[in-house]
mmCIF file of C-alpha atoms in Angstrom:
data_model
loop_
_atom_site.group_PDB
_atom_site.id
_atom_site.type_symbol
_atom_site.label_atom_id
_atom_site.label_comp_id
_atom_site.label_asym_id
_atom_site.label_seq_id
_atom_site.Cartn_x
_atom_site.Cartn_y
_atom_site.Cartn_z
ATOM 1 C CA MET N 649 -2.982 7.643 -57.209
ATOM 2 C CA ILE N 650 -4.551 9.523 -54.284
ATOM 3 C CA ARG N 651 -1.184 10.708 -53.085
ATOM 4 C CA GLY N 652 -0.160 11.841 -56.560
ATOM 5 C CA ALA N 653 -3.382 13.805 -57.014
ATOM 6 C CA GLY N 654 -3.010 15.320 -53.552
ATOM 7 C CA LEU N 655 0.561 16.328 -54.223
ATOM 8 C CA LEU N 656 -0.414 17.950 -57.517
ATOM 9 C CA LEU N 657 -3.303 19.828 -55.933
ATOM 10 C CA THR N 658 -1.078 20.971 -53.068
ATOM 11 C CA ALA N 659 1.550 22.223 -55.509
ATOM 12 C CA LEU N 660 -1.061 24.134 -57.534
ATOM 13 C CA TYR N 661 -2.572 25.656 -54.410
ATOM 14 C CA ALA N 662 0.861 26.655 -53.108
ATOM 15 C CA ALA N 663 1.659 28.239 -56.492
ATOM 16 C CA PHE N 664 -1.606 30.196 -56.368
ATOM 17 C CA ILE N 665 -0.841 31.488 -52.863
ATOM 18 C CA THR N 666 2.676 32.465 -53.927
ATOM 19 C CA TRP N 667 1.216 34.315 -56.897
ATOM 20 C CA VAL N 668 -1.215 36.208 -54.650
ATOM 21 C CA TYR N 669 1.551 37.241 -52.259
ATOM 22 C CA ALA N 670 3.843 38.244 -55.127
ATOM 23 C CA HIS N 671 1.245 40.312 -57.000
ATOM 24 C CA GLN N 672 -0.594 41.764 -53.983
ATOM 25 C CA PRO N 673 -4.051 42.252 -55.562
ATOM 26 C CA ARG N 674 -5.982 45.007 -53.800
ATOM 27 C CA THR N 675 -9.474 43.953 -54.847
ATOM 28 C CA VAL N 676 -11.273 40.756 -55.758
ATOM 29 C CA ALA N 677 -11.503 42.040 -59.350
ATOM 30 C CA GLN N 678 -7.728 42.416 -59.460
ATOM 31 C CA LEU N 679 -7.337 38.932 -58.029
ATOM 32 C CA THR N 680 -9.589 37.249 -60.601
ATOM 33 C CA GLY N 681 -8.395 39.462 -63.457
ATOM 34 C CA GLY N 682 -4.767 38.867 -62.565
ATOM 35 C CA MET N 683 -5.302 35.128 -62.563
ATOM 36 C CA ALA N 684 -7.025 35.345 -65.945
ATOM 37 C CA ALA N 685 -4.217 37.522 -67.313
ATOM 38 C CA SER N 686 -1.574 35.062 -66.144
ATOM 39 C CA VAL N 687 -3.152 32.385 -68.383
ATOM 40 C CA GLY N 688 -3.792 34.850 -71.210
ATOM 41 C CA ALA N 689 -7.566 34.867 -70.786
ATOM 42 C CA TYR N 690 -8.052 38.455 -69.658
ATOM 43 C CA GLN N 691 -9.795 40.937 -71.962
ATOM 44 C CA VAL N 692 -10.821 44.540 -71.466
ATOM 45 C CA ASP N 693 -14.354 45.704 -72.051
ATOM 46 C CA ARG N 694 -13.895 47.296 -75.481
ATOM 47 C CA ASN N 695 -16.996 49.535 -75.295
ATOM 48 C CA SER N 696 -15.950 51.039 -71.976
ATOM 49 C CA PHE N 697 -12.409 51.473 -73.264
ATOM 50 C CA ASN N 698 -13.574 53.374 -76.366
ATOM 51 C CA GLN N 699 -15.845 55.506 -74.220
ATOM 52 C CA GLY N 700 -12.956 56.243 -71.858
ATOM 53 C CA VAL N 701 -10.654 57.291 -74.716
ATOM 54 C CA GLN N 702 -13.418 59.526 -76.072
ATOM 55 C CA PHE N 703 -13.803 61.216 -72.676
ATOM 56 C CA PHE N 704 -10.016 61.583 -72.528
ATOM 57 C CA ARG N 705 -9.952 63.390 -75.874
ATOM 58 C CA ASN N 706 -12.770 65.656 -74.704
ATOM 59 C CA GLU N 707 -10.692 66.634 -71.636
ATOM 60 C CA GLN N 708 -13.210 64.942 -69.314
ATOM 61 C CA PHE N 709 -10.566 63.233 -67.234
ATOM 62 C CA GLU N 710 -12.633 62.094 -64.255
ATOM 63 C CA GLU N 711 -15.151 60.519 -66.593
ATOM 64 C CA ALA N 712 -12.359 58.994 -68.659
ATOM 65 C CA ARG N 713 -10.830 57.302 -65.615
ATOM 66 C CA ALA N 714 -14.205 55.976 -64.513
ATOM 67 C CA ALA N 715 -14.837 54.426 -67.937
ATOM 68 C CA LEU N 716 -11.294 53.075 -68.224
ATOM 69 C CA GLY N 717 -11.625 51.634 -64.724
ATOM 70 C CA ARG N 718 -14.739 49.769 -65.867
ATOM 71 C CA ALA N 719 -12.920 48.575 -68.968
ATOM 72 C CA ASP N 720 -9.973 47.202 -66.999
ATOM 73 C CA PRO N 721 -11.113 46.498 -63.421
ATOM 74 C CA ALA N 722 -8.132 44.237 -62.720
ATOM 75 C CA ARG N 723 -5.595 46.823 -63.986
ATOM 76 C CA GLN N 724 -4.032 44.214 -66.212
ATOM 77 C CA ASP N 725 -4.184 45.962 -69.600
ATOM 78 C CA ALA N 726 -1.115 48.109 -70.214
ATOM 79 C CA THR N 727 -2.708 50.372 -72.864
ATOM 80 C CA THR N 728 -5.697 51.169 -70.669
ATOM 81 C CA GLN N 729 -3.417 51.941 -67.752
ATOM 82 C CA PHE N 730 -1.354 54.176 -70.042
ATOM 83 C CA TYR N 731 -4.437 56.273 -70.829
ATOM 84 C CA VAL N 732 -5.309 56.448 -67.139
ATOM 85 C CA ALA N 733 -1.791 57.724 -66.376
ATOM 86 C CA TYR N 734 -1.990 60.188 -69.265
ATOM 87 C CA SER N 735 -5.287 61.522 -67.945
ATOM 88 C CA TYR N 736 -3.603 62.229 -64.594
ATOM 89 C CA TYR N 737 -0.834 64.068 -66.435
ATOM 90 C CA ARG N 738 -3.140 66.242 -68.510
ATOM 91 C CA GLN N 739 -5.417 67.019 -65.595
ATOM 92 C CA GLY N 740 -2.540 67.798 -63.257
ATOM 93 C CA TRP N 741 -0.459 69.847 -65.676
ATOM 94 C CA GLY N 742 -0.394 73.602 -65.023
ATOM 95 C CA ARG N 743 1.403 76.522 -66.597
ATOM 96 C CA MET N 744 2.472 77.877 -63.222
ATOM 97 C CA TYR N 745 2.618 74.667 -61.213
ATOM 98 C CA ASN N 746 1.588 71.034 -61.460
ATOM 99 C CA ASP N 747 -0.765 69.178 -59.174
ATOM 100 C CA ASP N 748 1.665 66.902 -57.352
ATOM 101 C CA ALA N 749 -1.023 64.539 -56.091
ATOM 102 C CA LEU N 750 -2.314 63.853 -59.605
ATOM 103 C CA PHE N 751 1.213 63.569 -60.995
ATOM 104 C CA ALA N 752 2.129 61.068 -58.274
ATOM 105 C CA LYS N 753 -0.913 58.952 -59.144
ATOM 106 C CA GLY N 754 -0.002 59.217 -62.817
ATOM 107 C CA LEU N 755 3.559 58.122 -62.131
ATOM 108 C CA GLU N 756 2.389 55.136 -60.073
ATOM 109 C CA THR N 757 -0.034 54.151 -62.836
ATOM 110 C CA VAL N 758 2.445 54.458 -65.697
ATOM 111 C CA GLN N 759 5.000 52.450 -63.763
ATOM 112 C CA HIS N 760 2.374 49.769 -63.275
ATOM 113 C CA ALA N 761 1.563 49.936 -67.013
ATOM 114 C CA ILE N 762 5.239 49.417 -67.863
ATOM 115 C CA ALA N 763 5.467 46.537 -65.410
ATOM 116 C CA ILE N 764 2.566 44.640 -67.008
ATOM 117 C CA ALA N 765 3.440 45.488 -70.622
ATOM 118 C CA PRO N 766 5.087 42.698 -72.644
ATOM 119 C CA GLY N 767 8.838 43.185 -72.420
ATOM 120 C CA ASN N 768 8.196 46.310 -70.316
ATOM 121 C CA ARG N 769 7.773 48.276 -73.572
ATOM 122 C CA LEU N 770 4.613 50.157 -74.340
ATOM 123 C CA ASP N 771 3.922 52.149 -77.519
ATOM 124 C CA VAL N 772 0.499 53.650 -78.078
ATOM 125 C CA PRO N 773 0.143 54.909 -81.681
ATOM 126 C CA ASP N 774 -2.521 57.504 -80.951
ATOM 127 C CA PRO N 775 -2.196 60.678 -83.072
ATOM 128 C CA GLY N 776 -4.098 62.653 -80.425
ATOM 129 C CA ILE N 777 -1.284 62.420 -77.884
ATOM 130 C CA GLU N 778 2.254 63.720 -78.079
ATOM 131 C CA MET N 779 3.977 61.201 -75.814
ATOM 132 C CA ARG N 780 3.333 57.832 -77.397
ATOM 133 C CA THR N 781 5.519 55.663 -75.239
ATOM 134 C CA ALA N 782 5.199 54.906 -71.560
ATOM 135 C CA ASP N 783 8.855 55.813 -71.044
ATOM 136 C CA GLU N 784 8.262 59.391 -72.241
ATOM 137 C CA LEU N 785 5.197 59.739 -70.065
ATOM 138 C CA ARG N 786 7.033 58.385 -67.031
ATOM 139 C CA ALA N 787 9.936 60.783 -67.577
ATOM 140 C CA GLU N 788 7.577 63.737 -67.988
ATOM 141 C CA LEU N 789 5.692 62.866 -64.802
ATOM 142 C CA SER N 790 8.954 62.395 -62.894
ATOM 143 C CA ARG N 791 10.227 65.777 -64.110
ATOM 144 C CA GLY N 792 6.949 67.350 -63.032
ATOM 145 C CA LEU N 793 7.379 66.006 -59.522
ATOM 146 C CA THR N 794 11.011 67.104 -59.202
ATOM 147 C CA LYS N 795 11.600 70.317 -57.268
ATOM 148 C CA ASP N 796 14.606 72.232 -58.537
ATOM 149 C CA ALA N 797 15.760 75.644 -59.739
ATOM 150 C CA SER N 798 14.169 75.180 -63.166
ATOM 151 C CA ASP N 799 10.770 75.584 -61.483
ATOM 152 C CA LEU N 800 11.632 79.283 -61.146
ATOM 153 C CA ASN N 801 12.506 79.702 -64.804
ATOM 154 C CA PRO N 802 10.103 82.295 -66.303
ATOM 155 C CA MET N 803 10.298 80.473 -69.644
ATOM 156 C CA ARG N 804 8.219 77.804 -67.994
ATOM 157 C CA PHE N 805 5.147 79.934 -68.647
ATOM 158 C CA LEU N 806 5.711 79.353 -72.357
ATOM 159 C CA ALA N 807 5.768 75.589 -71.973
ATOM 160 C CA ARG N 808 2.853 73.653 -73.398
ATOM 161 C CA ARG N 809 1.068 70.567 -72.295
ATOM 162 C CA LYS N 810 1.912 67.450 -74.239
ATOM 163 C CA MET Y 461 6.136 -11.353 -46.303
ATOM 164 C CA THR Y 462 6.485 -8.494 -43.859
ATOM 165 C CA ALA Y 463 3.552 -6.426 -42.704
ATOM 166 C CA ARG Y 464 4.196 -2.752 -43.220
ATOM 167 C CA TRP Y 465 3.048 -0.044 -40.822
ATOM 168 C CA PRO Y 466 -0.213 1.166 -42.359
ATOM 169 C CA GLY Y 467 0.646 4.844 -41.804
ATOM 170 C CA PRO Y 468 -1.763 7.757 -41.554
ATOM 171 C CA ASP Y 469 -4.824 7.967 -43.678
ATOM 172 C CA ALA Y 470 -3.658 8.729 -47.216
ATOM 173 C CA VAL Y 471 -6.475 11.169 -47.989
ATOM 174 C CA ARG Y 472 -5.899 13.112 -44.809
ATOM 175 C CA GLU Y 473 -2.172 13.290 -45.475
ATOM 176 C CA SER Y 474 -2.473 14.074 -49.181
ATOM 177 C CA PHE Y 475 -5.410 16.468 -49.217
ATOM 178 C CA THR Y 476 -6.850 17.516 -45.867
ATOM 179 C CA LEU Y 477 -3.747 18.495 -43.934
ATOM 180 C CA PRO Y 478 -1.750 20.304 -46.655
ATOM 181 C CA LEU Y 479 -4.798 22.170 -47.923
ATOM 182 C CA LEU Y 480 -5.859 23.224 -44.429
ATOM 183 C CA PHE Y 481 -2.396 24.436 -43.477
ATOM 184 C CA LEU Y 482 -1.914 26.182 -46.814
ATOM 185 C CA SER Y 483 -5.286 27.898 -46.369
ATOM 186 C CA VAL Y 484 -4.104 29.094 -42.976
ATOM 187 C CA ALA Y 485 -0.876 30.313 -44.592
ATOM 188 C CA ALA Y 486 -2.811 32.165 -47.289
ATOM 189 C CA ALA Y 487 -5.368 33.800 -45.018
ATOM 190 C CA GLY Y 488 -2.944 34.446 -42.157
ATOM 191 C CA GLY Y 489 -1.352 37.337 -43.990
ATOM 192 C CA PHE Y 490 -4.623 38.894 -45.052
ATOM 193 C CA ARG Y 491 -5.295 42.427 -43.845
ATOM 194 C CA MET Y 492 -7.974 44.903 -44.832
ATOM 195 C CA PRO Y 493 -7.105 48.409 -43.603
ATOM 196 C CA SER Y 494 -9.995 50.336 -42.141
ATOM 197 C CA GLY Y 495 -9.421 53.135 -44.651
ATOM 198 C CA GLY Y 496 -10.674 50.873 -47.430
ATOM 199 C CA THR Y 497 -7.452 51.107 -49.441
ATOM 200 C CA GLY Y 498 -7.687 47.492 -50.540
ATOM 201 C CA MET Y 499 -6.514 44.081 -49.424
ATOM 202 C CA GLN Y 500 -2.998 43.395 -48.237
ATOM 203 C CA PHE Y 501 -1.198 40.059 -48.052
ATOM 204 C CA LEU Y 502 1.702 40.207 -45.622
ATOM 205 C CA PRO Y 503 4.424 37.546 -45.786
ATOM 206 C CA PRO Y 504 5.719 36.260 -42.442
ATOM 207 C CA PRO Y 505 8.630 38.199 -40.910
ATOM 208 C CA VAL Y 506 11.834 36.370 -40.029
ATOM 209 C CA MET Y 507 10.907 36.297 -36.338
ATOM 210 C CA ALA Y 508 7.679 34.452 -37.139
ATOM 211 C CA LEU Y 509 9.671 31.860 -39.084
ATOM 212 C CA VAL Y 510 11.998 31.369 -36.118
ATOM 213 C CA LEU Y 511 9.040 30.964 -33.762
ATOM 214 C CA ALA Y 512 7.427 28.525 -36.188
ATOM 215 C CA VAL Y 513 10.518 26.328 -35.919
ATOM 216 C CA LEU Y 514 10.329 26.562 -32.133
ATOM 217 C CA LEU Y 515 6.626 25.742 -32.220
ATOM 218 C CA MET Y 516 7.249 22.680 -34.370
ATOM 219 C CA ALA Y 517 9.968 21.552 -31.962
ATOM 220 C CA VAL Y 518 7.436 21.850 -29.139
ATOM 221 C CA MET Y 519 4.966 19.773 -31.161
ATOM 222 C CA VAL Y 520 7.562 17.067 -31.739
ATOM 223 C CA ARG Y 521 8.477 17.045 -28.043
ATOM 224 C CA ALA Y 522 4.834 16.672 -27.053
ATOM 225 C CA GLY Y 523 4.101 13.974 -29.611
ATOM 226 C CA LEU Y 524 1.634 16.174 -31.470
ATOM 227 C CA LEU Y 525 3.852 16.053 -34.532
ATOM 228 C CA ALA Y 526 5.671 12.869 -35.473
ATOM 229 C CA PRO Y 527 7.969 13.599 -38.415
ATOM 230 C CA ALA Y 528 9.005 9.936 -38.629
ATOM 231 C CA VAL Y 529 5.410 8.992 -39.399
ATOM 232 C CA LEU Y 530 5.312 11.466 -42.287
ATOM 233 C CA VAL Y 531 8.801 11.018 -43.700
ATOM 234 C CA GLY Y 532 10.856 7.883 -43.180
ATOM 235 C CA GLU Y 533 12.807 5.058 -44.739
ATOM 236 C CA ASP Y 534 9.883 2.660 -44.484
ATOM 237 C CA ARG Y 535 7.764 4.826 -46.799
ATOM 238 C CA THR Y 536 7.748 5.057 -50.568
ATOM 239 C CA GLY Y 537 9.001 8.133 -52.395
ATOM 240 C CA LEU Y 538 5.484 9.415 -53.040
ATOM 241 C CA GLU Y 539 4.482 8.884 -49.416
ATOM 242 C CA ASN Y 540 7.556 10.785 -48.306
ATOM 243 C CA ALA Y 541 6.729 13.578 -50.745
ATOM 244 C CA THR Y 542 3.208 13.992 -49.340
ATOM 245 C CA GLY Y 543 4.580 13.813 -45.818
ATOM 246 C CA ALA Y 544 7.136 16.492 -46.613
ATOM 247 C CA ALA Y 545 4.363 18.617 -48.109
ATOM 248 C CA VAL Y 546 2.440 18.340 -44.828
ATOM 249 C CA LEU Y 547 5.513 19.402 -42.860
ATOM 250 C CA ALA Y 548 6.215 22.327 -45.192
ATOM 251 C CA ALA Y 549 2.594 23.471 -45.096
ATOM 252 C CA LEU Y 550 2.563 23.152 -41.298
ATOM 253 C CA PHE Y 551 5.695 25.291 -41.070
ATOM 254 C CA VAL Y 552 4.335 28.077 -43.285
ATOM 255 C CA GLY Y 553 0.907 27.881 -41.629
ATOM 256 C CA SER Y 554 2.460 28.140 -38.162
ATOM 257 C CA ALA Y 555 4.518 31.166 -39.174
ATOM 258 C CA GLN Y 556 1.458 32.879 -40.608
ATOM 259 C CA VAL Y 557 -0.685 32.177 -37.523
ATOM 260 C CA ILE Y 558 2.015 33.675 -35.322
ATOM 261 C CA GLN Y 559 2.245 36.704 -37.596
ATOM 262 C CA CYS Y 560 -1.533 37.025 -37.907
ATOM 263 C CA LEU Y 561 -1.908 37.474 -34.150
ATOM 264 C CA ALA Y 562 0.996 39.900 -33.745
ATOM 265 C CA PRO Y 563 0.285 43.603 -33.299
ATOM 266 C CA GLU Y 564 1.672 45.290 -36.405
ATOM 267 C CA SER Y 565 4.100 47.725 -34.808
ATOM 268 C CA GLY Y 566 5.188 49.563 -31.693
ATOM 269 C CA LEU Y 567 5.761 48.350 -28.154
ATOM 270 C CA LEU Y 568 3.048 45.697 -28.313
ATOM 271 C CA HIS Y 569 4.686 44.166 -31.377
ATOM 272 C CA LEU Y 570 7.931 43.784 -29.448
ATOM 273 C CA LEU Y 571 6.168 42.485 -26.343
ATOM 274 C CA TYR Y 572 4.171 39.979 -28.366
ATOM 275 C CA TYR Y 573 7.222 38.347 -29.912
ATOM 276 C CA THR Y 574 9.092 38.418 -26.607
ATOM 277 C CA PHE Y 575 6.290 36.738 -24.683
ATOM 278 C CA MET Y 576 5.583 34.283 -27.489
ATOM 279 C CA THR Y 577 9.226 33.201 -27.448
ATOM 280 C CA ILE Y 578 9.200 32.794 -23.674
ATOM 281 C CA LEU Y 579 5.894 30.898 -23.709
ATOM 282 C CA LEU Y 580 6.995 28.477 -26.397
ATOM 283 C CA TRP Y 581 10.355 27.958 -24.786
ATOM 284 C CA ASN Y 582 8.674 27.318 -21.464
ATOM 285 C CA THR Y 583 6.292 24.855 -23.097
ATOM 286 C CA LEU Y 584 9.250 23.104 -24.684
ATOM 287 C CA ALA Y 585 10.903 22.785 -21.269
ATOM 288 C CA ALA Y 586 7.703 21.535 -19.641
ATOM 289 C CA ALA Y 587 7.408 18.744 -22.255
ATOM 290 C CA PRO Y 588 3.623 18.419 -22.145
ATOM 291 C CA ASP Y 589 1.721 15.589 -23.783
ATOM 292 C CA ARG Y 590 -0.354 15.940 -26.943
ATOM 293 C CA MET Y 591 -3.614 17.034 -25.312
ATOM 294 C CA ARG Y 592 -1.980 19.449 -22.893
ATOM 295 C CA LEU Y 593 -0.062 21.070 -25.717
ATOM 296 C CA LEU Y 594 -3.272 21.523 -27.686
ATOM 297 C CA HIS Y 595 -4.894 23.130 -24.638
ATOM 298 C CA SER Y 596 -1.831 25.312 -24.160
ATOM 299 C CA LEU Y 597 -1.836 26.454 -27.801
ATOM 300 C CA PHE Y 598 -5.564 27.142 -27.588
ATOM 301 C CA VAL Y 599 -4.945 29.429 -24.609
ATOM 302 C CA ILE Y 600 -1.889 31.153 -26.151
ATOM 303 C CA PHE Y 601 -3.461 31.810 -29.537
ATOM 304 C CA GLY Y 602 -6.867 32.584 -28.039
ATOM 305 C CA SER Y 603 -5.371 35.202 -25.711
ATOM 306 C CA ALA Y 604 -3.345 36.761 -28.506
ATOM 307 C CA PHE Y 605 -6.449 36.899 -30.698
ATOM 308 C CA LEU Y 606 -8.480 38.589 -27.970
ATOM 309 C CA LEU Y 607 -5.691 41.075 -27.300
ATOM 310 C CA LYS Y 608 -5.294 42.139 -30.920
ATOM 311 C CA TYR Y 609 -8.714 41.766 -32.482
ATOM 312 C CA VAL Y 610 -10.946 42.538 -29.488
ATOM 313 C CA ALA Y 611 -9.056 44.693 -26.978
ATOM 314 C CA LEU Y 612 -6.833 46.700 -29.344
ATOM 315 C CA ALA Y 613 -9.500 46.904 -32.037
ATOM 316 C CA SER Y 614 -11.924 48.344 -29.472
ATOM 317 C CA LEU Y 615 -9.328 50.771 -28.185
ATOM 318 C CA TYR Y 616 -8.776 52.195 -31.649
ATOM 319 C CA ASP Y 617 -12.384 51.924 -32.786
ATOM 320 C CA PRO Y 618 -13.311 55.434 -33.996
ATOM 321 C CA GLU Y 619 -16.929 54.916 -32.969
ATOM 322 C CA GLY Y 620 -15.899 53.978 -29.426
ATOM 323 C CA GLY Y 621 -18.078 51.739 -27.267
ATOM 324 C CA VAL Y 622 -18.197 50.235 -23.789
ATOM 325 C CA MET Y 623 -14.993 48.265 -24.306
ATOM 326 C CA ARG Y 624 -13.105 51.374 -25.334
ATOM 327 C CA ARG Y 625 -14.325 53.310 -22.300
ATOM 328 C CA VAL Y 626 -13.299 50.469 -19.987
ATOM 329 C CA LEU Y 627 -9.870 50.157 -21.582
ATOM 330 C CA THR Y 628 -9.139 53.872 -21.646
ATOM 331 C CA THR Y 629 -10.059 54.030 -17.974
ATOM 332 C CA LEU Y 630 -7.766 51.104 -17.181
ATOM 333 C CA LEU Y 631 -4.967 52.548 -19.270
ATOM 334 C CA GLU Y 632 -5.329 56.049 -17.855
ATOM 335 C CA GLY Y 633 -1.976 57.770 -17.950
ATOM 336 C CA VAL Y 634 -0.554 55.517 -20.646
ATOM 337 C CA ALA Y 635 0.211 57.409 -23.822
ATOM 338 C CA LEU Y 636 -1.491 55.626 -26.699
ATOM 339 C CA GLY Y 637 1.485 56.494 -28.865
ATOM 340 C CA THR Y 638 3.302 53.763 -26.985
ATOM 341 C CA LEU Y 639 0.554 51.288 -27.885
ATOM 342 C CA GLN Y 640 0.886 51.892 -31.597
ATOM 343 C CA HIS Y 641 -1.738 49.990 -33.550
ATOM 344 C CA ALA Y 642 -2.957 50.075 -37.141
ATOM 345 C CA PRO Y 643 -6.737 49.660 -37.145
ATOM 346 C CA PHE Y 644 -8.191 47.151 -39.587
ATOM 347 C CA ALA Y 645 -11.622 46.634 -41.061
ATOM 348 C CA PRO Y 646 -13.749 44.100 -39.123
ATOM 349 C CA VAL Y 647 -13.359 41.514 -41.881
ATOM 350 C CA THR Y 648 -9.698 41.117 -40.863
ATOM 351 C CA GLY Y 649 -10.765 39.974 -37.404
ATOM 352 C CA TYR Y 650 -13.251 37.462 -38.807
ATOM 353 C CA VAL Y 651 -10.621 36.034 -41.132
ATOM 354 C CA ALA Y 652 -8.087 35.834 -38.286
ATOM 355 C CA PHE Y 653 -10.637 34.019 -36.115
ATOM 356 C CA PHE Y 654 -11.106 31.314 -38.735
ATOM 357 C CA VAL Y 655 -7.362 31.155 -39.377
ATOM 358 C CA VAL Y 656 -6.727 30.296 -35.719
ATOM 359 C CA LEU Y 657 -9.692 27.915 -35.572
ATOM 360 C CA VAL Y 658 -8.719 26.019 -38.720
ATOM 361 C CA TYR Y 659 -5.110 25.858 -37.586
ATOM 362 C CA LEU Y 660 -6.021 24.312 -34.226
ATOM 363 C CA VAL Y 661 -8.433 21.862 -35.863
ATOM 364 C CA ALA Y 662 -5.756 20.864 -38.377
ATOM 365 C CA LEU Y 663 -3.297 20.261 -35.527
ATOM 366 C CA THR Y 664 -5.678 17.732 -34.000
ATOM 367 C CA LEU Y 665 -5.725 15.894 -37.335
ATOM 368 C CA LEU Y 666 -1.957 15.414 -37.440
ATOM 369 C CA PRO Y 667 -1.073 11.699 -37.488
ATOM 370 C CA ARG Y 668 -0.066 10.298 -34.124
ATOM 371 C CA ALA Y 669 3.293 8.796 -33.386
ATOM 372 C CA ARG Y 670 3.495 5.014 -33.544
ATOM 373 C CA THR Y 671 4.181 4.763 -29.841
ATOM 374 C CA ALA Y 672 1.008 6.680 -29.091
ATOM 375 C CA LEU Y 673 -1.006 4.131 -31.043
ATOM 376 C CA LEU Y 674 0.729 1.189 -29.469
ATOM 377 C CA ALA Y 675 0.435 2.438 -25.926
ATOM 378 C CA PRO Y 676 -3.193 1.371 -25.293
ATOM 379 C CA ARG Y 677 -2.320 -2.217 -26.213
ATOM 380 C CA MET Y 678 0.360 -2.458 -23.551
ATOM 381 C CA GLU Y 679 -0.291 -3.877 -20.130
ATOM 382 C CA PRO Y 680 -1.285 -1.286 -17.544
ATOM 383 C CA GLY Y 681 1.716 -0.136 -15.605
ATOM 384 C CA LEU Y 682 4.162 -1.079 -18.338
ATOM 385 C CA VAL Y 683 6.778 1.629 -18.590
ATOM 386 C CA ALA Y 684 6.734 3.065 -22.098
ATOM 387 C CA ASP Y 685 10.384 3.713 -22.581
ATOM 388 C CA ALA Y 686 11.815 3.580 -26.059
ATOM 389 C CA GLU Y 687 13.320 0.126 -25.763
ATOM 390 C CA GLN Y 688 10.140 -1.483 -24.482
ATOM 391 C CA VAL Y 689 8.066 0.178 -27.163
ATOM 392 C CA ARG Y 690 10.484 -1.138 -29.764
ATOM 393 C CA LEU Y 691 10.126 -4.654 -28.353
ATOM 394 C CA VAL Y 692 6.319 -4.446 -28.418
ATOM 395 C CA GLU Y 693 6.431 -3.122 -31.964
ATOM 396 C CA THR Y 694 8.715 -5.957 -33.071
ATOM 397 C CA ARG Y 695 6.483 -8.515 -31.366
ATOM 398 C CA GLU Y 696 3.434 -7.105 -33.123
ATOM 399 C CA ARG Y 697 5.119 -7.176 -36.488
ATOM 400 C CA THR Y 698 6.084 -10.787 -35.917
ATOM 401 C CA ASP Y 699 2.474 -11.594 -34.979
ATOM 402 C CA ILE Y 700 1.183 -9.986 -38.152
ATOM 403 C CA THR Y 701 3.683 -11.868 -40.285
#
């Protein structure tokens, strides 16, 4: 009985450690949130999420990320992470040139959002945004970070932010 | 009816030892960079795994680890499973302790693994007893801890201090680029300290070999070679029956 219980506890503890090393949480919030998400018990703070989306629509991107960060401290909600990535895109987009640092953060975030989304598919049916899937956003951010001859195309000045 | 060897304490074997060694394995890879970029959990490199095998061989040679007491034909399946769990946890814990004390990169990283290999090999050749091996490991791991988390941490401490001034004076003329070191937040050092401490304490809790328990019952001056020990063991079993 004692040995069986000990073996079970050891196996659970070893599984937890393996999970930690596989997921590499950066903060305690990510650690606890990730554990909760793995058993389906993680929920975002809905009020902070709504506030973040409102800031996002008002073009207040710093404020939007702060609110979305409060809503999803463990970075386990794919939709919230999608909005965070989108905020980096909109803030970093420029008619003459893009802010590479913001685009890089956006790309990292949208890749994370895709990784945690069920089936690695993420559709956000928000009429206020033009790119409604994480794949489109990722492609747009990747294109923005690519340096090639098309950067010199004068037609670029006519491009519009999505 | 035959009296069976009682074996190590079931609670210690089922709970204490695996949980202690797994805790060491978990915390051994913990790093907190000084830039505050968040926690890191580093898995052991291949070299640490190789040294962990060498370290376990040294433990077996010294009688600190007795695999036959943990896994053997005279034990039930469940007992063997818990014993195997202890061995597996000890292996991973040993690898993580070795990695935890290693400088992360550069010349010191190379020197650390070189000297650790030589030290363990030398200890294996010397065939120390249980207590001497524990003392030896205390010195080896203690020195490595002081080197990485006291000396190197002081050398790369941005706020400086007496230790840094002493070390930079001693190392005058040595380019610090050679002594590459990634500075960590102080919490990493505290965690590493407890990792080493818990590991050494857990080693002292490992069940002793049967011969080690039988030895005090033998007549003084009796040579404890394998055959004689076997005879004493057989005699004792017969007495119990």
